[in-house]
PDB file of C-alpha atoms and ligand atoms in Angstrom:
ATOM      1  CA  MET R   1     261.039 148.853  43.193  1.00  0.00           C
ATOM      2  CA  ALA R   2     258.949 151.534  41.565  1.00  0.00           C
ATOM      3  CA  LEU R   3     255.900 150.450  39.626  1.00  0.00           C
ATOM      4  CA  LEU R   4     254.025 152.855  37.410  1.00  0.00           C
ATOM      5  CA  GLY R   5     250.737 154.098  38.811  1.00  0.00           C
ATOM      6  CA  ASN R   6     247.413 153.264  37.188  1.00  0.00           C
ATOM      7  CA  LYS R   7     245.365 155.834  35.344  1.00  0.00           C
ATOM      8  CA  LYS R   8     244.543 157.753  38.533  1.00  0.00           C
ATOM      9  CA  GLU R   9     248.255 158.499  38.878  1.00  0.00           C
ATOM     10  CA  LYS R  10     248.691 156.416  41.989  1.00  0.00           C
ATOM     11  CA  THR R  11     252.220 155.331  42.605  1.00  0.00           C
ATOM     12  CA  TYR R  12     253.158 151.928  43.905  1.00  0.00           C
ATOM     13  CA  ASP R  13     256.674 152.768  44.946  1.00  0.00           C
ATOM     14  CA  THR R  14     257.346 150.537  47.933  1.00  0.00           C
ATOM     15  CA  GLY R  15     260.468 152.427  49.044  1.00  0.00           C
ATOM     16  CA  ASP R  16     259.444 153.311  52.610  1.00  0.00           C
ATOM     17  CA  LEU R  17     256.655 150.740  52.854  1.00  0.00           C
ATOM     18  CA  LYS R  18     256.523 147.111  53.796  1.00  0.00           C
ATOM     19  CA  VAL R  19     254.043 145.096  51.762  1.00  0.00           C
ATOM     20  CA  PRO R  20     252.823 141.952  53.481  1.00  0.00           C
ATOM     21  CA  VAL R  21     252.762 138.744  51.466  1.00  0.00           C
ATOM     22  CA  SER R  22     249.540 137.834  53.277  1.00  0.00           C
ATOM     23  CA  LEU R  23     247.046 140.519  54.311  1.00  0.00           C
ATOM     24  CA  GLY R  24     243.699 140.298  56.118  1.00  0.00           C
ATOM     25  CA  VAL R  25     241.007 142.986  55.905  1.00  0.00           C
ATOM     26  CA  ILE R  26     237.857 143.238  58.026  1.00  0.00           C
ATOM     27  CA  MET R  27     235.514 145.215  55.777  1.00  0.00           C
ATOM     28  CA  ASP R  28     233.606 147.012  58.521  1.00  0.00           C
ATOM     29  CA  GLY R  29     231.455 150.142  58.472  1.00  0.00           C
ATOM     30  CA  ASN R  30     229.102 149.678  55.516  1.00  0.00           C
ATOM     31  CA  GLY R  31     226.049 150.192  57.710  1.00  0.00           C
ATOM     32  CA  ARG R  32     227.368 153.389  59.314  1.00  0.00           C
ATOM     33  CA  TRP R  33     228.468 154.741  55.946  1.00  0.00           C
ATOM     34  CA  ALA R  34     224.911 154.339  54.635  1.00  0.00           C
ATOM     35  CA  THR R  35     223.201 155.621  57.787  1.00  0.00           C
ATOM     36  CA  ASN R  36     225.394 158.760  57.713  1.00  0.00           C
ATOM     37  CA  ARG R  37     223.937 159.458  54.275  1.00  0.00           C
ATOM     38  CA  HIS R  38     220.338 158.577  55.238  1.00  0.00           C
ATOM     39  CA  LEU R  39     220.524 155.572  52.945  1.00  0.00           C
ATOM     40  CA  PRO R  40     219.474 151.983  53.651  1.00  0.00           C
ATOM     41  CA  ARG R  41     222.238 149.709  54.981  1.00  0.00           C
ATOM     42  CA  SER R  42     222.090 147.754  51.738  1.00  0.00           C
ATOM     43  CA  ALA R  43     223.461 150.817  49.889  1.00  0.00           C
ATOM     44  CA  GLY R  44     226.522 150.647  52.134  1.00  0.00           C
ATOM     45  CA  HIS R  45     227.057 146.972  51.324  1.00  0.00           C
ATOM     46  CA  LYS R  46     226.813 147.732  47.598  1.00  0.00           C
ATOM     47  CA  VAL R  47     229.414 150.487  47.751  1.00  0.00           C
ATOM     48  CA  GLY R  48     231.495 148.327  50.101  1.00  0.00           C
ATOM     49  CA  ALA R  49     231.484 145.539  47.544  1.00  0.00           C
ATOM     50  CA  GLU R  50     232.588 147.954  44.789  1.00  0.00           C
ATOM     51  CA  ASN R  51     235.392 149.059  47.054  1.00  0.00           C
ATOM     52  CA  LEU R  52     236.655 145.499  47.316  1.00  0.00           C
ATOM     53  CA  LYS R  53     237.605 145.709  43.623  1.00  0.00           C
ATOM     54  CA  GLU R  54     239.624 148.840  44.334  1.00  0.00           C
ATOM     55  CA  LEU R  55     241.390 147.111  47.236  1.00  0.00           C
ATOM     56  CA  CYS R  56     242.187 144.138  44.998  1.00  0.00           C
ATOM     57  CA  ARG R  57     243.648 146.374  42.286  1.00  0.00           C
ATOM     58  CA  ASN R  58     245.813 148.219  44.784  1.00  0.00           C
ATOM     59  CA  CYS R  59     246.972 145.027  46.479  1.00  0.00           C
ATOM     60  CA  VAL R  60     247.957 143.414  43.175  1.00  0.00           C
ATOM     61  CA  ARG R  61     249.969 146.497  42.215  1.00  0.00           C
ATOM     62  CA  TYR R  62     251.707 146.583  45.566  1.00  0.00           C
ATOM     63  CA  GLY R  63     252.547 142.891  45.286  1.00  0.00           C
ATOM     64  CA  VAL R  64     250.355 141.353  48.017  1.00  0.00           C
ATOM     65  CA  LYS R  65     250.049 137.640  47.244  1.00  0.00           C
ATOM     66  CA  TYR R  66     247.176 136.600  49.544  1.00  0.00           C
ATOM     67  CA  LEU R  67     244.340 138.937  50.496  1.00  0.00           C
ATOM     68  CA  THR R  68     241.773 137.512  52.915  1.00  0.00           C
ATOM     69  CA  VAL R  69     238.623 139.605  53.364  1.00  0.00           C
ATOM     70  CA  TYR R  70     235.863 139.114  55.920  1.00  0.00           C
ATOM     71  CA  ALA R  71     232.590 139.213  53.974  1.00  0.00           C
ATOM     72  CA  PHE R  72     230.158 137.307  56.221  1.00  0.00           C
ATOM     73  CA  SER R  73     230.738 135.810  59.634  1.00  0.00           C
ATOM     74  CA  THR R  74     229.088 132.821  61.299  1.00  0.00           C
ATOM     75  CA  GLU R  75     227.444 135.428  63.565  1.00  0.00           C
ATOM     76  CA  ASN R  76     226.076 137.610  60.739  1.00  0.00           C
ATOM     77  CA  TRP R  77     222.995 135.344  60.362  1.00  0.00           C
ATOM     78  CA  ALA R  78     221.676 137.214  63.420  1.00  0.00           C
ATOM     79  CA  ARG R  79     221.101 140.322  61.270  1.00  0.00           C
ATOM     80  CA  PRO R  80     217.579 141.100  60.039  1.00  0.00           C
ATOM     81  CA  GLN R  81     216.547 138.580  57.371  1.00  0.00           C
ATOM     82  CA  PRO R  82     216.232 141.206  54.575  1.00  0.00           C
ATOM     83  CA  GLU R  83     219.851 142.280  55.177  1.00  0.00           C
ATOM     84  CA  VAL R  84     221.081 138.667  55.150  1.00  0.00           C
ATOM     85  CA  ASP R  85     219.108 138.026  51.952  1.00  0.00           C
ATOM     86  CA  PHE R  86     220.536 141.159  50.362  1.00  0.00           C
ATOM     87  CA  LEU R  87     224.095 140.129  51.179  1.00  0.00           C
ATOM     88  CA  MET R  88     223.570 136.603  49.808  1.00  0.00           C
ATOM     89  CA  LYS R  89     222.125 138.074  46.595  1.00  0.00           C
ATOM     90  CA  LEU R  90     225.095 140.421  46.361  1.00  0.00           C
ATOM     91  CA  PHE R  91     227.545 137.516  46.632  1.00  0.00           C
ATOM     92  CA  VAL R  92     225.695 135.630  43.871  1.00  0.00           C
ATOM     93  CA  GLU R  93     225.668 138.654  41.532  1.00  0.00           C
ATOM     94  CA  LEU R  94     229.118 139.975  42.170  1.00  0.00           C
ATOM     95  CA  PHE R  95     231.389 137.048  41.582  1.00  0.00           C
ATOM     96  CA  ASP R  96     229.970 136.712  38.084  1.00  0.00           C
ATOM     97  CA  LYS R  97     229.917 140.438  37.456  1.00  0.00           C
ATOM     98  CA  TYR R  98     233.467 140.991  38.681  1.00  0.00           C
ATOM     99  CA  ASP R  99     235.028 138.013  36.994  1.00  0.00           C
ATOM    100  CA  GLU R 100     236.287 139.847  33.922  1.00  0.00           C
ATOM    101  CA  GLU R 101     238.018 142.498  36.031  1.00  0.00           C
ATOM    102  CA  LEU R 102     239.442 139.915  38.416  1.00  0.00           C
ATOM    103  CA  ALA R 103     240.734 137.965  35.413  1.00  0.00           C
ATOM    104  CA  GLU R 104     242.394 141.091  33.981  1.00  0.00           C
ATOM    105  CA  GLU R 105     244.217 141.528  37.272  1.00  0.00           C
ATOM    106  CA  GLY R 106     245.201 137.847  37.371  1.00  0.00           C
ATOM    107  CA  ILE R 107     243.338 137.269  40.632  1.00  0.00           C
ATOM    108  CA  ARG R 108     242.492 133.782  41.799  1.00  0.00           C
ATOM    109  CA  VAL R 109     239.367 133.624  43.982  1.00  0.00           C
ATOM    110  CA  ARG R 110     238.971 131.220  46.877  1.00  0.00           C
ATOM    111  CA  PHE R 111     236.543 130.953  49.756  1.00  0.00           C
ATOM    112  CA  THR R 112     237.039 130.072  53.370  1.00  0.00           C
ATOM    113  CA  GLY R 113     234.355 129.208  55.900  1.00  0.00           C
ATOM    114  CA  ASP R 114     231.574 126.707  56.500  1.00  0.00           C
ATOM    115  CA  ASP R 115     229.798 126.502  53.159  1.00  0.00           C
ATOM    116  CA  SER R 116     227.303 123.880  54.362  1.00  0.00           C
ATOM    117  CA  GLU R 117     224.985 126.618  55.686  1.00  0.00           C
ATOM    118  CA  LEU R 118     225.135 128.835  52.602  1.00  0.00           C
ATOM    119  CA  PRO R 119     222.263 128.846  50.092  1.00  0.00           C
ATOM    120  CA  LYS R 120     222.913 126.497  47.175  1.00  0.00           C
ATOM    121  CA  LYS R 121     223.044 129.417  44.720  1.00  0.00           C
ATOM    122  CA  VAL R 122     225.884 130.988  46.697  1.00  0.00           C
ATOM    123  CA  ARG R 123     227.747 127.675  46.943  1.00  0.00           C
ATOM    124  CA  ASP R 124     227.432 127.185  43.177  1.00  0.00           C
ATOM    125  CA  VAL R 125     228.719 130.680  42.407  1.00  0.00           C
ATOM    126  CA  CYS R 126     231.663 130.187  44.770  1.00  0.00           C
ATOM    127  CA  LYS R 127     232.542 126.871  43.158  1.00  0.00           C
ATOM    128  CA  THR R 128     232.431 128.351  39.659  1.00  0.00           C
ATOM    129  CA  ALA R 129     234.499 131.379  40.711  1.00  0.00           C
ATOM    130  CA  GLU R 130     237.146 129.116  42.258  1.00  0.00           C
ATOM    131  CA  GLU R 131     237.220 126.761  39.316  1.00  0.00           C
ATOM    132  CA  ARG R 132     237.541 129.353  36.544  1.00  0.00           C
ATOM    133  CA  SER R 133     240.165 131.412  38.366  1.00  0.00           C
ATOM    134  CA  LYS R 134     242.396 128.641  39.670  1.00  0.00           C
ATOM    135  CA  ASN R 135     245.309 129.255  37.290  1.00  0.00           C
ATOM    136  CA  ARG R 136     245.525 133.020  37.755  1.00  0.00           C
ATOM    137  CA  PRO R 137     248.985 133.975  38.919  1.00  0.00           C
ATOM    138  CA  ASN R 138     249.064 137.409  40.561  1.00  0.00           C
ATOM    139  CA  MET R 139     247.175 137.234  43.846  1.00  0.00           C
ATOM    140  CA  GLN R 140     244.760 135.019  45.724  1.00  0.00           C
ATOM    141  CA  LEU R 141     241.612 136.774  46.937  1.00  0.00           C
ATOM    142  CA  ILE R 142     240.265 134.686  49.792  1.00  0.00           C
ATOM    143  CA  VAL R 143     236.711 135.561  50.721  1.00  0.00           C
ATOM    144  CA  ALA R 144     235.676 134.553  54.241  1.00  0.00           C
ATOM    145  CA  LEU R 145     232.032 133.601  53.841  1.00  0.00           C
ATOM    146  CA  ASN R 146     230.104 132.146  56.763  1.00  0.00           C
ATOM    147  CA  TYR R 147     233.494 132.147  58.403  1.00  0.00           C
ATOM    148  CA  GLY R 148     234.178 131.947  62.130  1.00  0.00           C
ATOM    149  CA  GLY R 149     237.621 131.485  63.630  1.00  0.00           C
ATOM    150  CA  ARG R 150     236.269 129.391  66.498  1.00  0.00           C
ATOM    151  CA  ARG R 151     234.363 127.144  64.116  1.00  0.00           C
ATOM    152  CA  GLU R 152     237.477 126.692  62.002  1.00  0.00           C
ATOM    153  CA  ILE R 153     239.496 125.621  65.058  1.00  0.00           C
ATOM    154  CA  LEU R 154     236.667 123.321  66.177  1.00  0.00           C
ATOM    155  CA  ASN R 155     236.546 121.777  62.722  1.00  0.00           C
ATOM    156  CA  SER R 156     240.282 121.167  62.779  1.00  0.00           C
ATOM    157  CA  CYS R 157     240.023 119.525  66.247  1.00  0.00           C
ATOM    158  CA  ARG R 158     237.215 117.267  65.064  1.00  0.00           C
ATOM    159  CA  GLN R 159     239.220 116.064  62.090  1.00  0.00           C
ATOM    160  CA  ILE R 160     242.157 115.243  64.331  1.00  0.00           C
ATOM    161  CA  ALA R 161     239.838 113.559  66.853  1.00  0.00           C
ATOM    162  CA  GLU R 162     238.660 111.242  64.065  1.00  0.00           C
ATOM    163  CA  LYS R 163     242.262 110.114  63.561  1.00  0.00           C
ATOM    164  CA  VAL R 164     242.603 109.453  67.292  1.00  0.00           C
ATOM    165  CA  LYS R 165     239.340 107.512  67.260  1.00  0.00           C
ATOM    166  CA  ALA R 166     240.557 105.422  64.330  1.00  0.00           C
ATOM    167  CA  GLY R 167     243.691 104.596  66.316  1.00  0.00           C
ATOM    168  CA  GLU R 168     245.940 106.339  63.772  1.00  0.00           C
ATOM    169  CA  ILE R 169     247.464 108.713  66.337  1.00  0.00           C
ATOM    170  CA  GLU R 170     247.642 109.161  70.119  1.00  0.00           C
ATOM    171  CA  PRO R 171     246.402 112.403  71.753  1.00  0.00           C
ATOM    172  CA  SER R 172     250.021 113.106  72.683  1.00  0.00           C
ATOM    173  CA  ASP R 173     250.942 113.074  68.966  1.00  0.00           C
ATOM    174  CA  ILE R 174     248.784 116.158  68.323  1.00  0.00           C
ATOM    175  CA  THR R 175     250.906 119.186  67.434  1.00  0.00           C
ATOM    176  CA  GLU R 176     250.272 122.817  66.601  1.00  0.00           C
ATOM    177  CA  LYS R 177     251.308 122.018  63.040  1.00  0.00           C
ATOM    178  CA  MET R 178     248.634 119.327  62.897  1.00  0.00           C
ATOM    179  CA  LEU R 179     246.005 121.883  63.917  1.00  0.00           C
ATOM    180  CA  SER R 180     247.327 124.318  61.296  1.00  0.00           C
ATOM    181  CA  ASP R 181     247.294 121.597  58.651  1.00  0.00           C
ATOM    182  CA  ASN R 182     243.619 120.952  59.344  1.00  0.00           C
ATOM    183  CA  MET R 183     242.467 124.572  59.043  1.00  0.00           C
ATOM    184  CA  TYR R 184     240.282 125.418  56.029  1.00  0.00           C
ATOM    185  CA  LEU R 185     243.134 126.635  53.760  1.00  0.00           C
ATOM    186  CA  PRO R 186     246.382 125.331  55.216  1.00  0.00           C
ATOM    187  CA  ASP R 187     248.434 126.448  52.212  1.00  0.00           C
ATOM    188  CA  VAL R 188     247.602 130.131  52.775  1.00  0.00           C
ATOM    189  CA  PRO R 189     250.275 131.856  54.905  1.00  0.00           C
ATOM    190  CA  ASP R 190     249.158 133.453  58.171  1.00  0.00           C
ATOM    191  CA  PRO R 191     248.408 137.153  57.666  1.00  0.00           C
ATOM    192  CA  GLU R 192     251.328 139.355  58.636  1.00  0.00           C
ATOM    193  CA  LEU R 193     249.011 142.352  58.836  1.00  0.00           C
ATOM    194  CA  ILE R 194     245.289 142.699  59.570  1.00  0.00           C
ATOM    195  CA  ILE R 195     243.551 145.963  58.690  1.00  0.00           C
ATOM    196  CA  ARG R 196     240.276 146.983  60.292  1.00  0.00           C
ATOM    197  CA  PRO R 197     238.575 150.158  59.096  1.00  0.00           C
ATOM    198  CA  SER R 198     235.803 151.856  61.132  1.00  0.00           C
ATOM    199  CA  GLY R 199     237.666 152.255  64.374  1.00  0.00           C
ATOM    200  CA  GLU R 200     236.672 149.042  66.161  1.00  0.00           C
ATOM    201  CA  MET R 201     239.586 147.361  67.906  1.00  0.00           C
ATOM    202  CA  ARG R 202     238.593 143.732  67.836  1.00  0.00           C
ATOM    203  CA  LEU R 203     239.006 140.641  65.713  1.00  0.00           C
ATOM    204  CA  SER R 204     235.326 139.622  65.690  1.00  0.00           C
ATOM    205  CA  ASN R 205     236.173 135.925  65.243  1.00  0.00           C
ATOM    206  CA  PHE R 206     238.361 136.581  62.164  1.00  0.00           C
ATOM    207  CA  LEU R 207     241.365 134.263  61.606  1.00  0.00           C
ATOM    208  CA  LEU R 208     241.787 133.532  65.328  1.00  0.00           C
ATOM    209  CA  TRP R 209     244.338 130.753  64.880  1.00  0.00           C
ATOM    210  CA  GLU R 210     246.187 132.387  61.990  1.00  0.00           C
ATOM    211  CA  SER R 211     246.497 135.833  63.589  1.00  0.00           C
ATOM    212  CA  ALA R 212     248.616 134.763  66.582  1.00  0.00           C
ATOM    213  CA  TYR R 213     251.457 137.052  65.427  1.00  0.00           C
ATOM    214  CA  SER R 214     249.653 139.364  63.013  1.00  0.00           C
ATOM    215  CA  GLU R 215     250.160 143.087  63.304  1.00  0.00           C
ATOM    216  CA  PHE R 216     246.962 145.125  63.584  1.00  0.00           C
ATOM    217  CA  TRP R 217     246.227 148.392  61.861  1.00  0.00           C
ATOM    218  CA  VAL R 218     242.991 150.212  62.621  1.00  0.00           C
ATOM    219  CA  SER R 219     241.639 153.334  60.921  1.00  0.00           C
ATOM    220  CA  ASP R 220     238.563 155.470  61.510  1.00  0.00           C
ATOM    221  CA  THR R 221     237.715 155.477  57.807  1.00  0.00           C
ATOM    222  CA  LEU R 222     234.559 153.475  57.113  1.00  0.00           C
ATOM    223  CA  TRP R 223     235.077 150.563  54.717  1.00  0.00           C
ATOM    224  CA  PRO R 224     233.322 152.118  51.658  1.00  0.00           C
ATOM    225  CA  ASP R 225     235.709 155.102  51.905  1.00  0.00           C
ATOM    226  CA  PHE R 226     238.833 153.047  52.590  1.00  0.00           C
ATOM    227  CA  GLY R 227     241.147 153.634  49.663  1.00  0.00           C
ATOM    228  CA  TYR R 228     244.637 153.770  48.291  1.00  0.00           C
ATOM    229  CA  GLU R 229     245.840 156.409  50.790  1.00  0.00           C
ATOM    230  CA  ASP R 230     244.699 154.308  53.783  1.00  0.00           C
ATOM    231  CA  LEU R 231     246.292 151.160  52.405  1.00  0.00           C
ATOM    232  CA  THR R 232     249.527 152.968  51.684  1.00  0.00           C
ATOM    233  CA  GLN R 233     249.585 154.405  55.206  1.00  0.00           C
ATOM    234  CA  ALA R 234     248.975 150.928  56.655  1.00  0.00           C
ATOM    235  CA  PHE R 235     251.962 149.564  54.702  1.00  0.00           C
ATOM    236  CA  ARG R 236     254.076 152.551  55.757  1.00  0.00           C
ATOM    237  CA  ASP R 237     253.262 151.942  59.432  1.00  0.00           C
ATOM    238  CA  PHE R 238     253.796 148.210  59.011  1.00  0.00           C
ATOM    239  CA  ALA R 239     257.375 148.945  57.907  1.00  0.00           C
ATOM    240  CA  SER R 240     258.125 150.435  61.314  1.00  0.00           C
ATOM    241  CA  ARG R 241     256.642 147.606  63.394  1.00  0.00           C
ATOM    242  CA  ASP R 242     259.155 145.532  65.305  1.00  0.00           C
ATOM    243  CA  ARG R 243     257.936 141.956  64.845  1.00  0.00           C
ATOM    244  CA  ARG R 244     259.615 139.864  67.540  1.00  0.00           C
ATOM    245  CA  PHE R 245     257.456 136.706  67.571  1.00  0.00           C
ATOM    246  CA  GLY R 246     258.047 136.355  71.308  1.00  0.00           C
ATOM    247  CA  GLY R 247     261.822 136.799  70.963  1.00  0.00           C
ATOM    248  CA  LEU R 248     263.959 139.923  71.004  1.00  0.00           C
ATOM    249  CA  SER R 249     264.350 142.569  68.356  1.00  0.00           C
ATOM    250  CA  LYS R 250     267.427 142.272  66.109  1.00  0.00           C
ATOM    251  CA  LYS R 251     269.015 145.229  67.895  1.00  0.00           C
ATOM    252  CA  GLU R 252     268.415 143.817  71.392  1.00  0.00           C
ATOM    253  CA  SER R 253     269.679 140.347  70.559  1.00  0.00           C
ATOM    254  CA  LYS R 254     273.099 141.796  69.620  1.00  0.00           C
ATOM    255  CA  THR R 255     273.622 143.370  73.086  1.00  0.00           C
TER     256      THR R 255
HETATM  257  C1  LIG C   1     230.383 144.967  57.941  1.00  0.00           C
HETATM  258  O1  LIG C   1     229.848 146.263  57.974  1.00  0.00           O
HETATM  259  C2  LIG C   1     230.194 144.436  56.625  1.00  0.00           C
HETATM  260  C3  LIG C   1     229.573 143.262  56.334  1.00  0.00           C
HETATM  261  C4  LIG C   1     229.005 142.348  57.335  1.00  0.00           C
HETATM  262  C5  LIG C   1     229.448 142.832  54.944  1.00  0.00           C
HETATM  263  C6  LIG C   1     230.702 142.938  54.179  1.00  0.00           C
HETATM  264  C7  LIG C   1     230.382 142.679  52.794  1.00  0.00           C
HETATM  265  C8  LIG C   1     230.775 143.438  51.766  1.00  0.00           C
HETATM  266  C9  LIG C   1     231.678 144.591  51.834  1.00  0.00           C
HETATM  267  C10 LIG C   1     230.374 143.034  50.443  1.00  0.00           C
HETATM  268  C11 LIG C   1     231.444 142.125  49.951  1.00  0.00           C
HETATM  269  C12 LIG C   1     231.129 141.631  48.693  1.00  0.00           C
HETATM  270  C13 LIG C   1     231.727 140.583  48.157  1.00  0.00           C
HETATM  271  C14 LIG C   1     231.483 140.330  46.745  1.00  0.00           C
HETATM  272  C15 LIG C   1     232.620 139.686  48.923  1.00  0.00           C
HETATM  273  P1  LIG C   1     228.612 146.504  58.925  1.00  0.00           P
HETATM  274  O2  LIG C   1     227.378 146.221  58.163  1.00  0.00           O
HETATM  275  O3  LIG C   1     228.796 145.695  60.164  1.00  0.00           O
HETATM  276  O4  LIG C   1     228.746 148.030  59.208  1.00  0.00           O
HETATM  277  P2  LIG C   1     228.392 148.762  60.580  1.00  0.00           P
HETATM  278  O5  LIG C   1     229.343 148.205  61.610  1.00  0.00           O
HETATM  279  O6  LIG C   1     228.652 150.200  60.272  1.00  0.00           O
HETATM  280  O7  LIG C   1     226.958 148.459  60.859  1.00  0.00           O
END
């Protein structure tokens, strides 16, 4: 399949690449990007947010169907209050500002995380963004906002515990599928690939349950500089990964 490039002459030929249906991206490195340029950290977040649009465009053209991005973790409240306030303001501004472009790309927006702790303004903007985009067909952009993998698992356990308490099920009836079905967005497939820019090799509480068999791809590029070339390289490397899911590779199982 060879798709025509956009106006910057990018090509989206997937010949030697493997494009995941479901992709996760940890948008890390905004602070370092800004500090390297003697700018305030907020400048890095602004450019990082602009770069999310670029990622979305590239993912749609490559044919990714679900893109989950880590925007704010349950631990990020520990940052200095002005930085937290700046990020919250950014979320409020951007989902309105970006809507036209997201609509042009046919991108549906959804949120995952514990919204009960978010400011009302942010919750309202998220709700509107979800509502007005719900019929868009090309890709789902899932924004992890006040998201923590441990909290998501805890939440799932609590919901199941309620069923046990009500006498609807026995503890021995609890299955992995039941836990999966009680995660925040059970209809979203587990990410086949998780990309982390900025060189850190950790998950930082991102999609803990869903990433059991995800492939990881780490680059030294800081998130605001992460572009088409990096994404393409990630998909190229993904094509050569041997995903065995605890079994044997196709070649080995024939011998
Ligand atoms: C991590 O970099 C980045 C964040 C905690 C914020 C991510 C948010 C954005 C990119 C904006 C997204 C906008 C929308 C509309 C969803 P860091 O600050 O931890 O960087 P550092 O590790 O270099 O300090």
